Amino acid sequence: MSAEDLENYETEMELALYREYRDVVGLFSYVVETERRFYLANQVDLQVRSAAGEVYFELRLGDAWVWDVYRSARFVKSVRVVTFKDVNVEELAKAELAL
């Protein structure tokens, strides 16, 4: 496999991941970003913790989807993240139903 073949494969994988994201984003209520991952989730619990003078975040997600091109199963029942880095949680706007 040449370097060009590998690059083309990775590009196709990223495009497929984007298409999957576009198809599933409407199923979720929150977008969550950490330093390592991007998630879509329907339940989010973010707690600020401290130990030995250090502040960290404990994040629990329920009914989630993980943006990870190398992960075969992106839908997960629950996720727990512990991090010292920033965590961004945004509530997604739901499209209003038109009658």
Short mmCIF file of C-alpha atoms in Angstrom, two decimals:
data_model
loop_
_atom_site.label_atom_id
_atom_site.label_comp_id
_atom_site.label_asym_id
_atom_site.label_seq_id
_atom_site.Cartn_x
_atom_site.Cartn_y
_atom_site.Cartn_z
CA MET A 1 0.00 0.00 0.00
CA SER A 2 1.47 3.33 -1.03
CA ALA A 3 1.41 6.52 1.03
CA GLU A 4 -1.13 7.93 -1.42
CA ASP A 5 -3.38 4.88 -0.99
CA LEU A 6 -3.21 5.27 2.78
CA GLU A 7 -4.02 8.98 2.56
CA ASN A 8 -6.98 8.26 0.26
CA TYR A 9 -8.23 5.58 2.67
CA GLU A 10 -8.03 7.96 5.64
CA THR A 11 -9.82 10.68 3.68
CA GLU A 12 -12.63 8.27 2.79
CA MET A 13 -12.92 7.16 6.43
CA GLU A 14 -13.17 10.78 7.61
CA LEU A 15 -15.80 11.55 4.98
CA ALA A 16 -17.83 8.49 6.02
CA LEU A 17 -17.58 9.60 9.66
CA TYR A 18 -18.81 13.08 8.78
CA ARG A 19 -21.75 11.59 6.87
CA GLU A 20 -22.62 9.39 9.84
CA TYR A 21 -22.44 12.43 12.14
CA ARG A 22 -24.76 14.36 9.82
CA ASP A 23 -27.23 11.46 9.86
CA VAL A 24 -27.29 11.01 13.66
CA VAL A 25 -26.89 14.52 15.08
CA GLY A 26 -30.68 15.04 15.18
CA LEU A 27 -31.04 12.11 17.58
CA PHE A 28 -29.08 13.87 20.34
CA SER A 29 -29.56 16.82 22.70
CA TYR A 30 -25.96 17.78 23.54
CA VAL A 31 -22.58 18.25 21.91
CA VAL A 32 -19.67 17.61 24.27
CA GLU A 33 -16.01 18.35 23.54
CA THR A 34 -13.05 17.25 25.63
CA GLU A 35 -9.35 17.49 24.83
CA ARG A 36 -9.42 13.97 23.38
CA ARG A 37 -12.91 13.36 21.99
CA PHE A 38 -16.07 14.84 20.54
CA TYR A 39 -19.40 13.35 21.63
CA LEU A 40 -23.10 13.64 20.95
CA ALA A 41 -25.24 12.66 23.95
CA ASN A 42 -28.75 12.74 25.38
CA GLN A 43 -27.71 12.84 29.04
CA VAL A 44 -24.83 14.88 30.43
CA ASP A 45 -23.65 15.16 34.03
CA LEU A 46 -20.58 17.38 34.56
CA GLN A 47 -19.11 17.60 38.06
CA VAL A 48 -16.18 19.74 39.19
CA ARG A 49 -14.02 17.81 41.64
CA SER A 50 -10.88 18.56 43.61
CA ALA A 51 -8.19 16.40 45.15
CA ALA A 52 -4.91 17.45 46.72
CA GLY A 53 -5.51 21.04 45.65
CA GLU A 54 -6.04 20.11 41.99
CA VAL A 55 -9.35 20.75 40.22
CA TYR A 56 -10.59 18.26 37.65
CA PHE A 57 -13.80 17.44 35.82
CA GLU A 58 -15.80 14.23 35.95
CA LEU A 59 -18.11 13.87 32.98
CA ARG A 60 -20.76 11.19 32.60
CA LEU A 61 -22.68 10.80 29.36
CA GLY A 62 -25.65 8.57 28.60
CA ASP A 63 -26.90 7.42 25.22
CA ALA A 64 -23.91 8.78 23.34
CA TRP A 65 -22.15 8.75 19.97
CA VAL A 66 -18.36 9.14 19.75
CA TRP A 67 -16.55 10.97 16.93
CA ASP A 68 -13.66 8.57 16.37
CA VAL A 69 -12.71 7.42 12.89
CA TYR A 70 -10.92 4.31 14.21
CA ARG A 71 -13.76 3.12 16.45
CA SER A 72 -16.05 0.48 14.95
CA ALA A 73 -18.90 0.92 17.47
CA ARG A 74 -19.55 4.63 17.88
CA PHE A 75 -22.89 4.33 19.71
CA VAL A 76 -22.31 3.77 23.42
CA LYS A 77 -24.68 3.37 26.36
CA SER A 78 -22.55 5.31 28.82
CA VAL A 79 -19.25 7.20 28.94
CA ARG A 80 -17.19 8.41 31.90
CA VAL A 81 -14.41 10.93 31.35
CA VAL A 82 -12.08 12.31 34.02
CA THR A 83 -9.94 15.23 32.85
CA PHE A 84 -7.92 18.19 34.06
CA LYS A 85 -8.53 19.95 30.74
CA ASP A 86 -11.46 22.05 29.55
CA VAL A 87 -14.83 20.47 28.83
CA ASN A 88 -17.36 22.18 26.56
CA VAL A 89 -21.05 21.20 26.73
CA GLU A 90 -23.59 22.73 24.36
CA GLU A 91 -27.29 22.01 24.11
CA LEU A 92 -28.39 21.50 20.54
CA ALA A 93 -31.36 23.46 19.23
CA LYS A 94 -34.18 21.14 18.23
CA ALA A 95 -35.89 21.88 14.94
CA GLU A 96 -39.46 22.93 15.55
CA LEU A 97 -42.15 20.72 14.10
CA ALA A 98 -44.05 22.38 11.29
CA LEU A 99 -47.70 21.44 10.95
#
